[in-house]
mmCIF file of C-alpha atoms in Angstrom:
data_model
loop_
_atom_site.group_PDB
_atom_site.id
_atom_site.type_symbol
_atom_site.label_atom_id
_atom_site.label_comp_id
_atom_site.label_asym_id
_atom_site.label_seq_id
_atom_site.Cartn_x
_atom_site.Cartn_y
_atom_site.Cartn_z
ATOM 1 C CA UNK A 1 -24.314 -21.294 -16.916
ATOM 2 C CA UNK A 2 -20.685 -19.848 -16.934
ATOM 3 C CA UNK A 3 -20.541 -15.888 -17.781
ATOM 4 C CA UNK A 4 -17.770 -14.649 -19.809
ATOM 5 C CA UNK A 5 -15.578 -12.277 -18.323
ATOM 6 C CA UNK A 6 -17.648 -8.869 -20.129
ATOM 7 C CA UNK A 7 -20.903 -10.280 -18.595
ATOM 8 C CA UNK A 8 -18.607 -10.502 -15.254
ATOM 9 C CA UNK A 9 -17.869 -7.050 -15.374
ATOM 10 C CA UNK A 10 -20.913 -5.996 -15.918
ATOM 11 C CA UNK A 11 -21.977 -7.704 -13.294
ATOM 12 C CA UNK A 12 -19.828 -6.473 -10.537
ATOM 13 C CA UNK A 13 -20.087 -2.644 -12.233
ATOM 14 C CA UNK A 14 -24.036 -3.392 -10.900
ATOM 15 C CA UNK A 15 -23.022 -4.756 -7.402
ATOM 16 C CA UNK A 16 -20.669 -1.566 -6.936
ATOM 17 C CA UNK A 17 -22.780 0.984 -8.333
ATOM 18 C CA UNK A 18 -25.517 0.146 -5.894
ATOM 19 C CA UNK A 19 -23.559 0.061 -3.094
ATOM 20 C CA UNK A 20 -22.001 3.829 -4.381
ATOM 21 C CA UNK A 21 -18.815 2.882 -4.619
ATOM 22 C CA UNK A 22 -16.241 5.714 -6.390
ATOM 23 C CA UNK A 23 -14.706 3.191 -8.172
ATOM 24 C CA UNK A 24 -17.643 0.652 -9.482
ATOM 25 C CA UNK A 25 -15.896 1.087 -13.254
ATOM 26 C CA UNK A 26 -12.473 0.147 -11.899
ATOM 27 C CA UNK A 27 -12.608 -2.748 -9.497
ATOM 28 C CA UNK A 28 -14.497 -5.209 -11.119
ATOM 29 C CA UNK A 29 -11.551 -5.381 -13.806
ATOM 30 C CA UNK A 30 -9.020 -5.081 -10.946
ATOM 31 C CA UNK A 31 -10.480 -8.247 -9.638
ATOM 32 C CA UNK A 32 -10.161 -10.263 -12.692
ATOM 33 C CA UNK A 33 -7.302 -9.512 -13.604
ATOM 34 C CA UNK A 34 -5.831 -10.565 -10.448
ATOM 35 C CA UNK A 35 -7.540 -13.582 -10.439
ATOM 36 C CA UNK A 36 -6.970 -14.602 -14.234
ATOM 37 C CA UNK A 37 -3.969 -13.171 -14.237
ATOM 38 C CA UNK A 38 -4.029 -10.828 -17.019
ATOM 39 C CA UNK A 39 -2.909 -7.807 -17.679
ATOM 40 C CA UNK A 40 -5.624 -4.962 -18.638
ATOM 41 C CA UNK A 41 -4.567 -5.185 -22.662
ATOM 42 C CA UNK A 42 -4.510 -9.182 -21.582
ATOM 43 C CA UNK A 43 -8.072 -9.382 -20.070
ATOM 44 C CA UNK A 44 -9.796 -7.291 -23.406
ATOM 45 C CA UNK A 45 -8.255 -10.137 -25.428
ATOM 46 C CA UNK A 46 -10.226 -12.742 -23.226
ATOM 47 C CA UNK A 47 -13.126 -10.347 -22.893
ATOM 48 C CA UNK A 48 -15.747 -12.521 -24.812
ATOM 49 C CA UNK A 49 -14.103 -15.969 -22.732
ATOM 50 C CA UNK A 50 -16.270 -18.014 -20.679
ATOM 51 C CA UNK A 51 -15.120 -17.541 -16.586
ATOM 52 C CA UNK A 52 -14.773 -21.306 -14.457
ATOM 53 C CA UNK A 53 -17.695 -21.256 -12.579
ATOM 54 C CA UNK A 54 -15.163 -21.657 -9.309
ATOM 55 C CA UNK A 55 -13.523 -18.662 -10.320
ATOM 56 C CA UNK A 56 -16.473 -16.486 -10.684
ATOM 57 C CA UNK A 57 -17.710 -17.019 -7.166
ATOM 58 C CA UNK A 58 -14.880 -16.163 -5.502
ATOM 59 C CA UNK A 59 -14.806 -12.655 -7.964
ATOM 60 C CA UNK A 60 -18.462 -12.249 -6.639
ATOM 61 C CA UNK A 61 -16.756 -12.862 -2.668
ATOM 62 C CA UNK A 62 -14.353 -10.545 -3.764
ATOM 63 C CA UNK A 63 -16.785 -7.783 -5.233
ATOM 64 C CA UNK A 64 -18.654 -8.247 -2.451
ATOM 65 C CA UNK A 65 -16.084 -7.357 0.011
ATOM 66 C CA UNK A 66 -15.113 -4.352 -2.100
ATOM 67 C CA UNK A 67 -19.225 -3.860 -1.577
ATOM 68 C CA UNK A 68 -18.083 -3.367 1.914
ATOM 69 C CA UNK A 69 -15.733 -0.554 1.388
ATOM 70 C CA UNK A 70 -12.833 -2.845 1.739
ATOM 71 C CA UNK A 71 -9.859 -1.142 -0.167
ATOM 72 C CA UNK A 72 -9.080 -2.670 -3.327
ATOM 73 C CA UNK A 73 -5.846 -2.943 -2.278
ATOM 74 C CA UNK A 74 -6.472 -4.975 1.137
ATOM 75 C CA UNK A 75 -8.886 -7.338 -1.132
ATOM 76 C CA UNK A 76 -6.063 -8.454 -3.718
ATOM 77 C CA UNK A 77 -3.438 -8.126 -0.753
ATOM 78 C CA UNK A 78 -0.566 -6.209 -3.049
ATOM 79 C CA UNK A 79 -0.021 -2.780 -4.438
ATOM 80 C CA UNK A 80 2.232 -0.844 -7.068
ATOM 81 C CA UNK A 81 4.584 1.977 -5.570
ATOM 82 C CA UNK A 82 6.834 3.554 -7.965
ATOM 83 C CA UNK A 83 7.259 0.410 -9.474
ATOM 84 C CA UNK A 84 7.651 -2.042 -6.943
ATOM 85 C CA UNK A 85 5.020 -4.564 -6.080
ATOM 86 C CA UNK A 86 4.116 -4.813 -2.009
ATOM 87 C CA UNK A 87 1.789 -7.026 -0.320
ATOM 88 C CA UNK A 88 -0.530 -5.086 1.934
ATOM 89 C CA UNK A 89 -3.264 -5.688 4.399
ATOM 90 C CA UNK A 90 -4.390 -3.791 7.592
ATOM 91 C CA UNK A 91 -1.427 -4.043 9.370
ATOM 92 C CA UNK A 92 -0.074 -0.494 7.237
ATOM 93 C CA UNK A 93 -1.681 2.136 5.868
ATOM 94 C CA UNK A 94 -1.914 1.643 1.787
ATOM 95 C CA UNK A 95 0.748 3.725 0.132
ATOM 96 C CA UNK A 96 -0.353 6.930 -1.482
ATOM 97 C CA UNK A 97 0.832 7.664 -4.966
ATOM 98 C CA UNK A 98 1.201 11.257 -3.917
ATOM 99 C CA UNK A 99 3.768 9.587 -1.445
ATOM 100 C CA UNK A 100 5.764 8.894 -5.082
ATOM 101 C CA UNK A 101 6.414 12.365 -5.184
ATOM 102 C CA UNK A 102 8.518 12.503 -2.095
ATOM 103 C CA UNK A 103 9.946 9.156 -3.290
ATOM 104 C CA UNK A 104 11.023 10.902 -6.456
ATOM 105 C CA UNK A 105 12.823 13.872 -5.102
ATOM 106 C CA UNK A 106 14.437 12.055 -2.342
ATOM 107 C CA UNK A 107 16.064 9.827 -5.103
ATOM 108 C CA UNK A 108 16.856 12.284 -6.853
ATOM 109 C CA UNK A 109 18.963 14.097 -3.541
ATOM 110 C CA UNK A 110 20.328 10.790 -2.910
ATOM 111 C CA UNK A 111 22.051 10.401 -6.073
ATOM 112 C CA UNK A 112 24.808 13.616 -5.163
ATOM 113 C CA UNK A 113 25.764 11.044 -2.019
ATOM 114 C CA UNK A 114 28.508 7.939 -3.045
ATOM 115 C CA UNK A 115 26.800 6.290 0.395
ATOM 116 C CA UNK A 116 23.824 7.241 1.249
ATOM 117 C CA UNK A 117 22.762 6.639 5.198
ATOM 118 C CA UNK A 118 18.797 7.727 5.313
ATOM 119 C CA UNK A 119 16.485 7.595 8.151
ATOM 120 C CA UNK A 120 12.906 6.356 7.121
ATOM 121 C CA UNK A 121 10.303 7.415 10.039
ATOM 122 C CA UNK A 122 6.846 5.795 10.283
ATOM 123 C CA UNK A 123 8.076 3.199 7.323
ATOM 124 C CA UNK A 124 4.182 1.167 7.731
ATOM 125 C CA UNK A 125 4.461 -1.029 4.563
ATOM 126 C CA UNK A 126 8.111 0.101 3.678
ATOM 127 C CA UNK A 127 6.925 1.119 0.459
ATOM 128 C CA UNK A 128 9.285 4.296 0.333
ATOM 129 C CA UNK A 129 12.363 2.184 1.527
ATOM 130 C CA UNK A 130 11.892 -0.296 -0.437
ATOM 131 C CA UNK A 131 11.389 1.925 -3.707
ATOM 132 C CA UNK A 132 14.836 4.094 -2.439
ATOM 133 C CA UNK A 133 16.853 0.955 -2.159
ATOM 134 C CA UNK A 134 15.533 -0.418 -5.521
ATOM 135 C CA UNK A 135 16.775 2.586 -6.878
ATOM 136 C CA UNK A 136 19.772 4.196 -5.062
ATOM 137 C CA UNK A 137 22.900 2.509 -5.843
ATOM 138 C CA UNK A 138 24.684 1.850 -2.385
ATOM 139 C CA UNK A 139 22.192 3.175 -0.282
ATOM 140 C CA UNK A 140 21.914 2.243 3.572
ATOM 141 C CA UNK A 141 18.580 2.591 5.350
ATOM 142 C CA UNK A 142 17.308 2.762 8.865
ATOM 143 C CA UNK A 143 13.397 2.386 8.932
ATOM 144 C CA UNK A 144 11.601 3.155 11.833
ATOM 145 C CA UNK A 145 7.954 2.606 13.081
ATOM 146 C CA UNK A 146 6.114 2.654 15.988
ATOM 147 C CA UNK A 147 4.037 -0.500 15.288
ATOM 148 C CA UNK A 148 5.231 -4.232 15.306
ATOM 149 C CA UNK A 149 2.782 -5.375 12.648
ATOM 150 C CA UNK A 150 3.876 -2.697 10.148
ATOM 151 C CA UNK A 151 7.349 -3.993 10.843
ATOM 152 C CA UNK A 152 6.594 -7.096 9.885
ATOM 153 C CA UNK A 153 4.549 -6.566 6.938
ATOM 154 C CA UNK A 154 7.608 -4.143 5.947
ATOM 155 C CA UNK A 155 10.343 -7.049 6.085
ATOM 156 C CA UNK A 156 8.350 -9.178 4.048
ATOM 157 C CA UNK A 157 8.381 -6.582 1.364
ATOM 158 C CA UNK A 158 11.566 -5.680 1.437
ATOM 159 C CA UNK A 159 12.833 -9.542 1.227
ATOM 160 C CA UNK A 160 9.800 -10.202 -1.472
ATOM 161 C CA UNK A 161 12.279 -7.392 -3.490
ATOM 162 C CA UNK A 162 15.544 -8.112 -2.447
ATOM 163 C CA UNK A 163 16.474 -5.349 -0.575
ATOM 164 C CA UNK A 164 16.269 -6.510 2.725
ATOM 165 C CA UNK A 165 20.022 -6.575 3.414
ATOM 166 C CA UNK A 166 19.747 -2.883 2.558
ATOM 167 C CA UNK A 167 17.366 -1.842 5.359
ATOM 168 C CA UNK A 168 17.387 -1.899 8.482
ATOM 169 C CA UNK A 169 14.170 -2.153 10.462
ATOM 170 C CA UNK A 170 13.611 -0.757 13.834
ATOM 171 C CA UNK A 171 10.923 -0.732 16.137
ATOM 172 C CA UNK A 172 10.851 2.731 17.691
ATOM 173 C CA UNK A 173 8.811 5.728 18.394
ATOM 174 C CA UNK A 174 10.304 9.098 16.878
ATOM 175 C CA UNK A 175 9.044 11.172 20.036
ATOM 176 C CA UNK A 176 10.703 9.469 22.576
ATOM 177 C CA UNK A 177 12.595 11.566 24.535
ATOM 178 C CA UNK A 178 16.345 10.280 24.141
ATOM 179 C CA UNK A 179 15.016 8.694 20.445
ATOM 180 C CA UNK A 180 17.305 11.532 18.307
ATOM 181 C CA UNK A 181 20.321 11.201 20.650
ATOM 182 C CA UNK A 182 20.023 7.448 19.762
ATOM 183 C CA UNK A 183 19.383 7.238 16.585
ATOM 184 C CA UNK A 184 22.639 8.198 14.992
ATOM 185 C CA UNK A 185 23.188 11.176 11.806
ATOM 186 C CA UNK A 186 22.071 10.709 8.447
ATOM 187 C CA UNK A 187 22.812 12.313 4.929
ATOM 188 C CA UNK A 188 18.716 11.974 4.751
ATOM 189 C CA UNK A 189 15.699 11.644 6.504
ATOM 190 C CA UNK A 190 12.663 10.670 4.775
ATOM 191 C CA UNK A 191 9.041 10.471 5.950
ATOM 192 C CA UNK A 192 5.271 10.681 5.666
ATOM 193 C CA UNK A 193 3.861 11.122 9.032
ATOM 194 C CA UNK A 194 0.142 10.678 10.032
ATOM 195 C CA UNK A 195 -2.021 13.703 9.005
ATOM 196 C CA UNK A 196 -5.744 13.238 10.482
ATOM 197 C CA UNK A 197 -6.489 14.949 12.906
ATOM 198 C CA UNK A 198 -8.409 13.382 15.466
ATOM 199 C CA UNK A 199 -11.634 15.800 15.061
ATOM 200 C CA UNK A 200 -11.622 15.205 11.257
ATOM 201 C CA UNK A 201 -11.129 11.095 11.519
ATOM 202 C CA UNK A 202 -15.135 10.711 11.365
ATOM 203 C CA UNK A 203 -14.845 12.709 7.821
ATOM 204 C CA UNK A 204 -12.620 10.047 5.987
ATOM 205 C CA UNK A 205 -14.228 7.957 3.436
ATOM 206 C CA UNK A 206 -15.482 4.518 4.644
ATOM 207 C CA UNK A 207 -12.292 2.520 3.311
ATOM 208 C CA UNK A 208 -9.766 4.523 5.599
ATOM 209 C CA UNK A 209 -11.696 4.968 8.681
ATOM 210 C CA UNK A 210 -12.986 1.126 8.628
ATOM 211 C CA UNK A 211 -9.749 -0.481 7.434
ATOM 212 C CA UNK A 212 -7.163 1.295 7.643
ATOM 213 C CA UNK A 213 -4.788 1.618 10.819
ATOM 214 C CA UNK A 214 -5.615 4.376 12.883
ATOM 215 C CA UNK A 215 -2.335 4.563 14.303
ATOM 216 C CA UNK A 216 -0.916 5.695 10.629
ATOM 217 C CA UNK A 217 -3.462 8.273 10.313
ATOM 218 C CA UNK A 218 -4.168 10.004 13.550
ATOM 219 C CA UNK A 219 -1.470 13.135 14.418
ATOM 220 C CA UNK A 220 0.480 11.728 17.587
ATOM 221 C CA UNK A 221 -1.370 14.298 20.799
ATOM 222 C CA UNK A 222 -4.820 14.029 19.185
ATOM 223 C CA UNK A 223 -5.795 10.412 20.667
ATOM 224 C CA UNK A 224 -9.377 9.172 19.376
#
């Protein structure tokens, strides 16, 4: 018999709680929305609706997965940064909204320059290029990381939001030796280096140290 989307919830709330998942409340509406494509105010107006059968077991595969530890954000493959959608999976680290912060006051330095030229190092997803160019009138930005897969992931998103003419992506590591002599000068330099170090990795919750790249979160010198 098909479940309506309250009885869904409170199915996957179950699911999630036994597993002890942090956010057993959250996801299971997450899910559905992204899969009915509603809103939050749109899915409590279709709260008492009956769910497609086909539709409700691929939310179970989904709540399942999240079960796992699988990030929310790997599951439905996008995230929200400062207002701009991304896709994400595991080839970047999933942008922090603490990471808005810097966004925000680098925006707001940028907007004294006529031309802004910034350097973005370690850009993973390209989240904070992406949200500078969607925000900066004439800005120019070189992003930088060390990985090829985060590179790629990053073009997509900046094409997906039409800023890819203002970025320029580079494929680079940051502590090469001759890497600042060849990098050029910029009005800015933006960027939100790994942080773990390698002693503390084991303490992480389950969704970073499982899914996450390690390569994003490690401090370069402190090799696992």
């Amino acid at each position: 018999m098909a479940l309506t989307v309250a009885e869904l919830i409170a199915e996957g709330i179950g699911c999630l709680k036994s597993a002890g998942i942090d956010d057993a409340e959250i996801a299971p509406r997450s899910i559905l929305q992204y899969l009915l494509k509603q809103t939050s105010s749109g899915l409590q107006v279709i709260i008492d609706k009956t769910v497609p059968e086909e539709t409700a077991e691929l939310y179970r595969k989904l709540v399942k997965k999240r079960c796992g530890h699988v990030p929310i954000q790997y599951i439905l493959g996008e995230v929200e940064f400062y207002n701009v959608k991304l896709g994400i999976d595991r080839r970047a680290m999933i942008p922090r909204p603490e990471t808005e912060i810097l966004v925000e006051n680098t925006i707001s330095i940028l907007n004294s320059f006529s031309n802004p030229y910034v350097l973005d190092i370690g850009t993973g997803s390209g989240n904070i290029a992406i949200a500078i160019a969607s925000n900066v009138d004439n800005v120019k930005i070189k992003a930088v990381d060390i990985s090829d897969e985060a590179l790629n992931l990053a073009v997509e998103n900046a094409r997906l939001n039409d800023v890819l003419d203002d970025i320029e992506f580079i494929q680079d590591d940051c502590l090469r030796e001759r890497f600042w002599e060849e990098v050029g000068r910029f009005d800015v330099i933006v960027s939100n280096p790994p942080y773990v170090d390698a002693g503390d990795f084991d303490k992480l919750q389950p969704e970073i140290k499982l899914y996450e790249p390690k390569i994003a979160l490690i401090t370069p010198g402190n090799p696992l």
